[in-house]
Amino acid sequence: QAKAKGKACYQMFDSTMHHRALTNLQLEIDLRKALERNEFVVYYQPIISLMTNQIVGFEALVRWLHPQEGLIPPIKFIPIAEETGLIMAIDLCVMRQACLQLRNWQKEGLADKSLTISVNLSVKHFVSFNLLQQIDTILAETGLDGQNLKLEITESDIMKNPEFASQIIVQLKNQQIQFIVDDFGTGYSSLSYLHRLPIDTLKIDRSFIMRIGNKGENIGIIQAIMALANSLGMNAIAEGVETLEQLEPIKRLNCQFCQGFLFSRPLEAEAVRKVLATGL
Ligand code: C2E
Ligand code: MG
Ligand code: MG
Ligand code: MG
């Protein structure tokens, strides 16, 4: 009885795994097609200066405009894209679109010369040997200045290989490209590395913002990250700010920048044009 049951369990597990492998394979094939057909679109979420209340930049966030399924969020395809290495092509496609877009807004007189675009990079990409050259090519092709581009990589990805990460960050810095540590506070940073890296901005993970209570409780970690950022000469962005109750303590702690649904959701390029022309 027990043995039979054990076997049934085993078979069920096996068939689930088989099913998952098939689904992933299909997804991989679909992702390749999506790249060929240019189905990846970029949304732009405003980043606001808490000193001036002005938009200082945008984060580029990818979506997959699937011909049948509609708009698919990154959580549904980034993991497989990372596993299969397709993420590199997707990241570059997003970077190219975003740089071109900002350059066009500049040409149209909509974007101030200091407005920046932040692009997310997966760790696979970050450690690939020709990243710097690929970025150079995109900047040359689109005509965007290095100082208008920022790169975001998660804290946990940096700490997978901090020695290598430092080398890349230094080289990027030489091209005036700024560097943001994404999801900061969740990646167990080694402080001995952090203080040596020429990082411009720590992006405080949304989980800490979510925990702020209605009366501004639970801000200990945010306070600690702000103290760290200040002492290292870095800026901070609070990510995922949804309410005024969350904004208040963030402002009080002198966090420089803010991003979240309270100000704006990620927008299509056309909607950004309006926001740049008339404000949020
Ligand atoms: P992330 O880089 O940490 O981006 C922030 C995510 O938080 C975005 O989700 C954004 O829409 C969401 N968000 C911003 N403000 C709020 C808020 O107030 N409330 C809530 N609930 N959410 C907020 P999204 O666009 O679904 O992206 C999820 C993740 O997918 C990103 O997290 C990033 O890790 C990854 N991703 C997105 N685009 C790319 C890309 O082009 N390349 C790579 N490698 N990863 C990307
Ligand atoms: Mg990000
Ligand atoms: Mg983040
Ligand atoms: Mg994230």
Tab-separated table of C-alpha atoms and ligand atoms in Angstrom:
chain	number	residue	atom	x	y	z
A	1	GLN	CA	0.000	0.000	0.000
A	2	ALA	CA	2.661	2.455	1.117
A	3	LYS	CA	4.854	1.416	-1.756
A	4	ALA	CA	2.068	1.839	-4.296
A	5	LYS	CA	1.287	5.248	-2.879
A	6	GLY	CA	4.946	6.175	-3.028
A	7	LYS	CA	5.098	5.213	-6.649
A	8	ALA	CA	1.987	7.212	-7.510
A	9	CYS	CA	3.512	10.245	-5.815
A	10	TYR	CA	6.674	9.775	-7.750
A	11	GLN	CA	4.797	9.560	-11.041
A	12	MET	CA	2.787	12.637	-10.280
A	13	PHE	CA	5.921	14.578	-9.447
A	14	ASP	CA	7.537	13.329	-12.620
A	15	SER	CA	4.627	14.340	-14.820
A	16	THR	CA	4.462	17.798	-13.213
A	17	MET	CA	8.137	18.263	-13.934
A	18	HIS	CA	7.648	17.065	-17.454
A	19	HIS	CA	4.780	19.488	-17.936
A	20	ARG	CA	6.866	22.347	-16.561
A	21	ALA	CA	9.785	21.502	-18.814
A	22	LEU	CA	7.455	21.554	-21.809
A	23	THR	CA	5.917	24.883	-20.810
A	24	ASN	CA	9.334	26.421	-20.308
A	25	LEU	CA	10.530	25.147	-23.631
A	26	GLN	CA	7.475	26.637	-25.337
A	27	LEU	CA	8.072	29.920	-23.497
A	28	GLU	CA	11.674	29.951	-24.656
A	29	ILE	CA	10.589	29.441	-28.258
A	30	ASP	CA	7.983	32.195	-27.895
A	31	LEU	CA	10.539	34.577	-26.370
A	32	ARG	CA	12.867	34.060	-29.316
A	33	LYS	CA	10.015	34.850	-31.699
A	34	ALA	CA	9.080	37.881	-29.614
A	35	LEU	CA	12.602	39.254	-30.011
A	36	GLU	CA	12.489	38.783	-33.767
A	37	ARG	CA	9.089	40.420	-33.997
A	38	ASN	CA	9.971	43.298	-31.657
A	39	GLU	CA	7.168	42.511	-29.234
A	40	PHE	CA	8.960	43.961	-26.200
A	41	VAL	CA	7.731	47.404	-25.266
A	42	VAL	CA	9.162	49.761	-22.692
A	43	TYR	CA	7.131	51.520	-20.027
A	44	TYR	CA	8.551	54.484	-18.137
A	45	GLN	CA	8.021	55.237	-14.457
A	46	PRO	CA	8.843	58.777	-13.293
A	47	ILE	CA	11.461	59.336	-10.590
A	48	ILE	CA	10.752	62.451	-8.554
A	49	SER	CA	13.125	64.720	-6.660
A	50	LEU	CA	11.715	65.253	-3.173
A	51	MET	CA	13.525	68.585	-2.968
A	52	THR	CA	11.977	70.128	-6.085
A	53	ASN	CA	8.970	67.824	-6.679
A	54	GLN	CA	10.113	67.652	-10.298
A	55	ILE	CA	10.616	64.594	-12.476
A	56	VAL	CA	14.366	63.971	-12.724
A	57	GLY	CA	14.236	60.754	-14.710
A	58	PHE	CA	12.424	57.553	-15.588
A	59	GLU	CA	12.987	53.868	-14.980
A	60	ALA	CA	12.575	51.764	-18.118
A	61	LEU	CA	10.463	48.658	-17.407
A	62	VAL	CA	9.918	45.986	-20.028
A	63	ARG	CA	6.570	44.406	-20.960
A	64	TRP	CA	5.836	41.796	-23.567
A	65	LEU	CA	3.049	42.785	-25.939
A	66	HIS	CA	1.928	39.289	-26.874
A	67	PRO	CA	-0.214	39.078	-30.042
A	68	GLN	CA	-2.787	36.816	-28.304
A	69	GLU	CA	-2.301	37.294	-24.564
A	70	GLY	CA	-1.871	41.063	-24.499
A	71	LEU	CA	0.517	42.824	-22.136
A	72	ILE	CA	2.601	40.370	-20.096
A	73	PRO	CA	4.487	41.637	-16.999
A	74	PRO	CA	8.228	40.917	-16.579
A	75	ILE	CA	7.739	38.546	-13.640
A	76	LYS	CA	6.141	36.062	-16.088
A	77	PHE	CA	9.068	35.861	-18.502
A	78	ILE	CA	12.254	37.354	-16.977
A	79	PRO	CA	13.085	34.196	-14.961
A	80	ILE	CA	13.044	31.981	-18.077
A	81	ALA	CA	14.814	34.663	-20.078
A	82	GLU	CA	17.547	34.629	-17.440
A	83	GLU	CA	17.777	30.855	-17.412
A	84	THR	CA	18.105	30.641	-21.177
A	85	GLY	CA	20.395	33.645	-21.598
A	86	LEU	CA	17.802	35.437	-23.744
A	87	ILE	CA	17.772	38.164	-21.111
A	88	MET	CA	20.877	39.698	-22.658
A	89	ALA	CA	19.111	40.379	-25.941
A	90	ILE	CA	16.015	41.628	-24.107
A	91	ASP	CA	18.037	43.987	-21.884
A	92	LEU	CA	19.845	45.414	-24.899
A	93	CYS	CA	16.583	45.855	-26.774
A	94	VAL	CA	15.138	47.753	-23.778
A	95	MET	CA	18.285	49.866	-23.456
A	96	ARG	CA	18.267	50.763	-27.139
A	97	GLN	CA	14.569	51.720	-27.095
A	98	ALA	CA	14.934	53.720	-23.887
A	99	CYS	CA	18.027	55.644	-25.039
A	100	LEU	CA	16.446	56.416	-28.393
A	101	GLN	CA	13.245	57.519	-26.689
A	102	LEU	CA	14.999	59.910	-24.314
A	103	ARG	CA	17.088	61.298	-27.178
A	104	ASN	CA	13.863	61.971	-29.106
A	105	TRP	CA	12.271	63.711	-26.109
A	106	GLN	CA	15.411	65.862	-25.896
A	107	LYS	CA	15.184	66.720	-29.592
A	108	GLU	CA	11.515	67.614	-29.200
A	109	GLY	CA	12.481	69.995	-26.424
A	110	LEU	CA	10.471	68.007	-23.868
A	111	ALA	CA	13.360	66.671	-21.795
A	112	ASP	CA	15.768	68.803	-19.835
A	113	LYS	CA	19.445	68.021	-20.513
A	114	SER	CA	19.768	66.522	-17.018
A	115	LEU	CA	16.834	64.088	-17.311
A	116	THR	CA	18.013	60.479	-17.047
A	117	ILE	CA	16.824	57.036	-18.017
A	118	SER	CA	17.526	54.019	-15.765
A	119	VAL	CA	17.754	50.584	-17.328
A	120	ASN	CA	17.687	47.280	-15.427
A	121	LEU	CA	20.407	44.760	-16.142
A	122	SER	CA	20.418	41.122	-15.187
A	123	VAL	CA	23.544	39.727	-13.564
A	124	LYS	CA	24.224	37.475	-16.550
A	125	HIS	CA	24.510	40.516	-18.682
A	126	PHE	CA	26.434	42.469	-16.184
A	127	VAL	CA	29.230	39.935	-16.070
A	128	SER	CA	29.337	39.349	-19.828
A	129	PHE	CA	32.643	40.445	-21.271
A	130	ASN	CA	31.319	42.818	-23.925
A	131	LEU	CA	28.782	44.817	-21.906
A	132	LEU	CA	30.813	48.032	-22.015
A	133	GLN	CA	31.227	47.838	-25.740
A	134	GLN	CA	27.532	47.106	-26.243
A	135	ILE	CA	26.613	50.165	-24.200
A	136	ASP	CA	29.060	52.294	-26.189
A	137	THR	CA	27.477	51.133	-29.416
A	138	ILE	CA	23.961	51.938	-28.219
A	139	LEU	CA	24.995	55.401	-27.035
A	140	ALA	CA	26.724	56.080	-30.349
A	141	GLU	CA	23.758	54.804	-32.384
A	142	THR	CA	21.147	56.745	-30.454
A	143	GLY	CA	23.242	59.858	-29.845
A	144	LEU	CA	22.472	59.851	-26.125
A	145	ASP	CA	25.097	61.071	-23.662
A	146	GLY	CA	26.511	58.593	-21.124
A	147	GLN	CA	25.545	60.929	-18.305
A	148	ASN	CA	21.862	60.533	-19.207
A	149	LEU	CA	21.985	56.766	-18.747
A	150	LYS	CA	21.858	54.965	-15.418
A	151	LEU	CA	22.113	51.239	-14.861
A	152	GLU	CA	20.245	49.321	-12.166
A	153	ILE	CA	21.434	46.013	-10.845
A	154	THR	CA	20.105	44.337	-7.726
A	155	GLU	CA	22.134	44.258	-4.573
A	156	SER	CA	22.052	40.458	-4.432
A	157	ASP	CA	23.360	40.239	-8.012
A	158	ILE	CA	26.281	42.550	-7.229
A	159	MET	CA	27.195	40.582	-4.157
A	160	LYS	CA	27.354	37.343	-6.158
A	161	ASN	CA	30.684	38.597	-7.444
A	162	PRO	CA	31.580	41.914	-5.818
A	163	GLU	CA	35.185	41.900	-7.015
A	164	PHE	CA	34.129	41.666	-10.640
A	165	ALA	CA	31.235	44.071	-10.113
A	166	SER	CA	33.607	46.732	-8.809
A	167	GLN	CA	35.727	46.538	-11.942
A	168	ILE	CA	32.701	46.974	-14.200
A	169	ILE	CA	31.249	49.795	-12.136
A	170	VAL	CA	34.562	51.666	-12.243
A	171	GLN	CA	34.739	51.332	-16.023
A	172	LEU	CA	31.134	52.502	-16.411
A	173	LYS	CA	31.887	55.439	-14.178
A	174	ASN	CA	34.725	56.392	-16.544
A	175	GLN	CA	32.100	56.682	-19.271
A	176	GLN	CA	30.012	58.911	-16.951
A	177	ILE	CA	27.341	56.246	-16.619
A	178	GLN	CA	25.809	56.203	-13.165
A	179	PHE	CA	25.004	53.189	-11.156
A	180	ILE	CA	22.007	52.344	-8.972
A	181	VAL	CA	21.854	49.419	-6.558
A	182	ASP	CA	18.310	48.073	-6.917
A	183	ASP	CA	16.264	46.401	-4.166
A	184	PHE	CA	18.747	47.613	-1.567
A	185	GLY	CA	18.448	46.135	1.909
A	186	THR	CA	17.552	42.629	0.771
A	187	GLY	CA	20.874	41.462	-0.660
A	188	TYR	CA	23.221	41.154	2.316
A	189	SER	CA	25.763	43.686	1.091
A	190	SER	CA	29.232	43.353	2.348
A	191	LEU	CA	29.914	46.825	3.709
A	192	SER	CA	33.608	46.461	2.973
A	193	TYR	CA	32.775	46.311	-0.743
A	194	LEU	CA	30.025	48.875	-0.720
A	195	HIS	CA	32.217	51.700	0.499
A	196	ARG	CA	34.764	51.066	-2.236
A	197	LEU	CA	32.286	51.052	-5.118
A	198	PRO	CA	31.638	54.285	-7.023
A	199	ILE	CA	27.868	53.869	-6.693
A	200	ASP	CA	25.644	56.904	-7.054
A	201	THR	CA	22.357	55.711	-5.658
A	202	LEU	CA	20.864	53.096	-3.349
A	203	LYS	CA	17.289	52.196	-4.212
A	204	ILE	CA	15.523	51.233	-1.001
A	205	ASP	CA	13.563	48.030	-1.576
A	206	ARG	CA	9.790	48.327	-1.752
A	207	SER	CA	9.319	45.810	1.074
A	208	PHE	CA	10.625	48.390	3.584
A	209	ILE	CA	8.336	51.104	2.231
A	210	MET	CA	5.351	48.727	2.427
A	211	ARG	CA	6.006	48.164	6.116
A	212	ILE	CA	5.679	51.827	7.062
A	213	GLY	CA	2.618	52.064	9.298
A	214	ASN	CA	-0.191	54.611	9.165
A	215	LYS	CA	1.494	56.615	11.870
A	216	GLY	CA	4.942	56.350	10.311
A	217	GLU	CA	6.071	53.301	12.301
A	218	ASN	CA	8.663	50.719	11.234
A	219	ILE	CA	11.107	53.096	9.645
A	220	GLY	CA	14.186	51.723	11.431
A	221	ILE	CA	15.679	50.007	8.391
A	222	ILE	CA	14.995	52.981	6.113
A	223	GLN	CA	16.634	55.237	8.660
A	224	ALA	CA	19.670	52.937	8.743
A	225	ILE	CA	19.917	52.830	4.938
A	226	MET	CA	19.680	56.638	4.778
A	227	ALA	CA	22.468	56.943	7.347
A	228	LEU	CA	24.573	54.510	5.323
A	229	ALA	CA	23.892	56.348	2.041
A	230	ASN	CA	24.726	59.700	3.629
A	231	SER	CA	27.966	58.520	5.123
A	232	LEU	CA	29.035	56.917	1.825
A	233	GLY	CA	28.100	60.029	-0.156
A	234	MET	CA	25.363	58.246	-2.092
A	235	ASN	CA	21.809	59.307	-2.899
A	236	ALA	CA	18.749	57.225	-2.103
A	237	ILE	CA	15.536	56.496	-3.983
A	238	ALA	CA	12.497	55.179	-2.136
A	239	GLU	CA	10.785	52.663	-4.411
A	240	GLY	CA	7.123	51.688	-4.360
A	241	VAL	CA	5.721	54.677	-2.479
A	242	GLU	CA	1.933	54.387	-2.659
A	243	THR	CA	0.567	56.629	0.104
A	244	LEU	CA	1.128	60.007	1.732
A	245	GLU	CA	1.633	58.172	5.040
A	246	GLN	CA	4.632	56.443	3.467
A	247	LEU	CA	5.934	59.606	1.818
A	248	GLU	CA	5.961	61.681	4.997
A	249	PRO	CA	8.670	59.783	6.941
A	250	ILE	CA	10.720	59.318	3.745
A	251	LYS	CA	10.798	63.078	3.288
A	252	ARG	CA	11.589	63.607	6.936
A	253	LEU	CA	14.611	61.297	6.615
A	254	ASN	CA	15.844	63.493	3.716
A	255	CYS	CA	15.624	60.777	1.119
A	256	GLN	CA	16.416	62.590	-2.131
A	257	PHE	CA	14.270	60.704	-4.648
A	258	CYS	CA	11.039	58.799	-4.822
A	259	GLN	CA	9.274	56.463	-7.232
A	260	GLY	CA	5.871	54.878	-6.820
A	261	PHE	CA	2.193	54.708	-7.699
A	262	LEU	CA	1.543	57.758	-5.472
A	263	PHE	CA	3.212	59.867	-8.170
A	264	SER	CA	2.722	57.682	-11.224
A	265	ARG	CA	2.505	54.149	-12.499
A	266	PRO	CA	4.854	53.114	-15.309
A	267	LEU	CA	3.614	54.906	-18.451
A	268	GLU	CA	3.660	54.291	-22.173
A	269	ALA	CA	5.987	56.538	-24.153
A	270	GLU	CA	3.065	58.543	-25.529
A	271	ALA	CA	1.771	59.276	-22.018
A	272	VAL	CA	5.261	60.359	-20.917
A	273	ARG	CA	5.267	62.959	-23.655
A	274	LYS	CA	2.150	64.540	-22.108
A	275	VAL	CA	3.601	64.367	-18.599
A	276	LEU	CA	6.808	66.052	-19.774
A	277	ALA	CA	4.833	68.764	-21.511
A	278	THR	CA	2.310	69.506	-18.753
A	279	GLY	CA	3.598	67.844	-15.552
A	280	LEU	CA	2.131	65.034	-13.449
B	1	C2E	P1	12.419	46.603	-10.206
B	1	C2E	O1	13.566	46.954	-11.081
B	1	C2E	O2	12.634	46.641	-8.743
B	1	C2E	O3	11.243	47.597	-10.672
B	1	C2E	C1	10.271	48.124	-9.812
B	1	C2E	C2	8.965	47.353	-9.917
B	1	C2E	O4	8.068	47.854	-8.925
B	1	C2E	C3	8.246	47.544	-11.254
B	1	C2E	O5	7.521	46.345	-11.522
B	1	C2E	C4	7.276	48.687	-10.935
B	1	C2E	O6	6.151	48.722	-11.782
B	1	C2E	C5	6.876	48.311	-9.531
B	1	C2E	N1	6.397	49.464	-8.760
B	1	C2E	C6	6.819	50.753	-8.816
B	1	C2E	N2	6.148	51.530	-7.946
B	1	C2E	C7	5.266	50.717	-7.317
B	1	C2E	C8	4.267	50.937	-6.292
B	1	C2E	O7	4.063	52.053	-5.782
B	1	C2E	N3	3.568	49.835	-5.877
B	1	C2E	C9	3.763	48.597	-6.423
B	1	C2E	N4	3.004	47.602	-5.972
B	1	C2E	N5	4.687	48.361	-7.375
B	1	C2E	C10	5.440	49.408	-7.824
B	1	C2E	P2	7.580	45.621	-12.930
B	1	C2E	O8	7.574	46.613	-14.048
B	1	C2E	O9	6.530	44.558	-12.931
B	1	C2E	O10	9.019	44.954	-12.924
B	1	C2E	C11	9.336	43.929	-12.012
B	1	C2E	C12	10.798	43.573	-12.070
B	1	C2E	O11	11.150	42.994	-13.341
B	1	C2E	C13	11.740	44.760	-11.924
B	1	C2E	O12	11.859	45.122	-10.566
B	1	C2E	C14	13.012	44.188	-12.506
B	1	C2E	O13	13.681	43.396	-11.560
B	1	C2E	C15	12.487	43.302	-13.623
B	1	C2E	N6	12.589	44.029	-14.891
B	1	C2E	C16	11.733	44.915	-15.460
B	1	C2E	N7	12.195	45.351	-16.649
B	1	C2E	C17	13.394	44.730	-16.847
B	1	C2E	C18	14.384	44.777	-17.904
B	1	C2E	O14	14.277	45.483	-18.917
B	1	C2E	N8	15.493	43.965	-17.749
B	1	C2E	C19	15.654	43.190	-16.635
B	1	C2E	N9	16.781	42.445	-16.558
B	1	C2E	N10	14.770	43.148	-15.639
B	1	C2E	C20	13.648	43.905	-15.735
B	2	MG	MG	14.840	48.510	-11.138
B	3	MG	MG	13.558	47.465	-7.222
B	4	MG	MG	12.985	44.165	-8.018
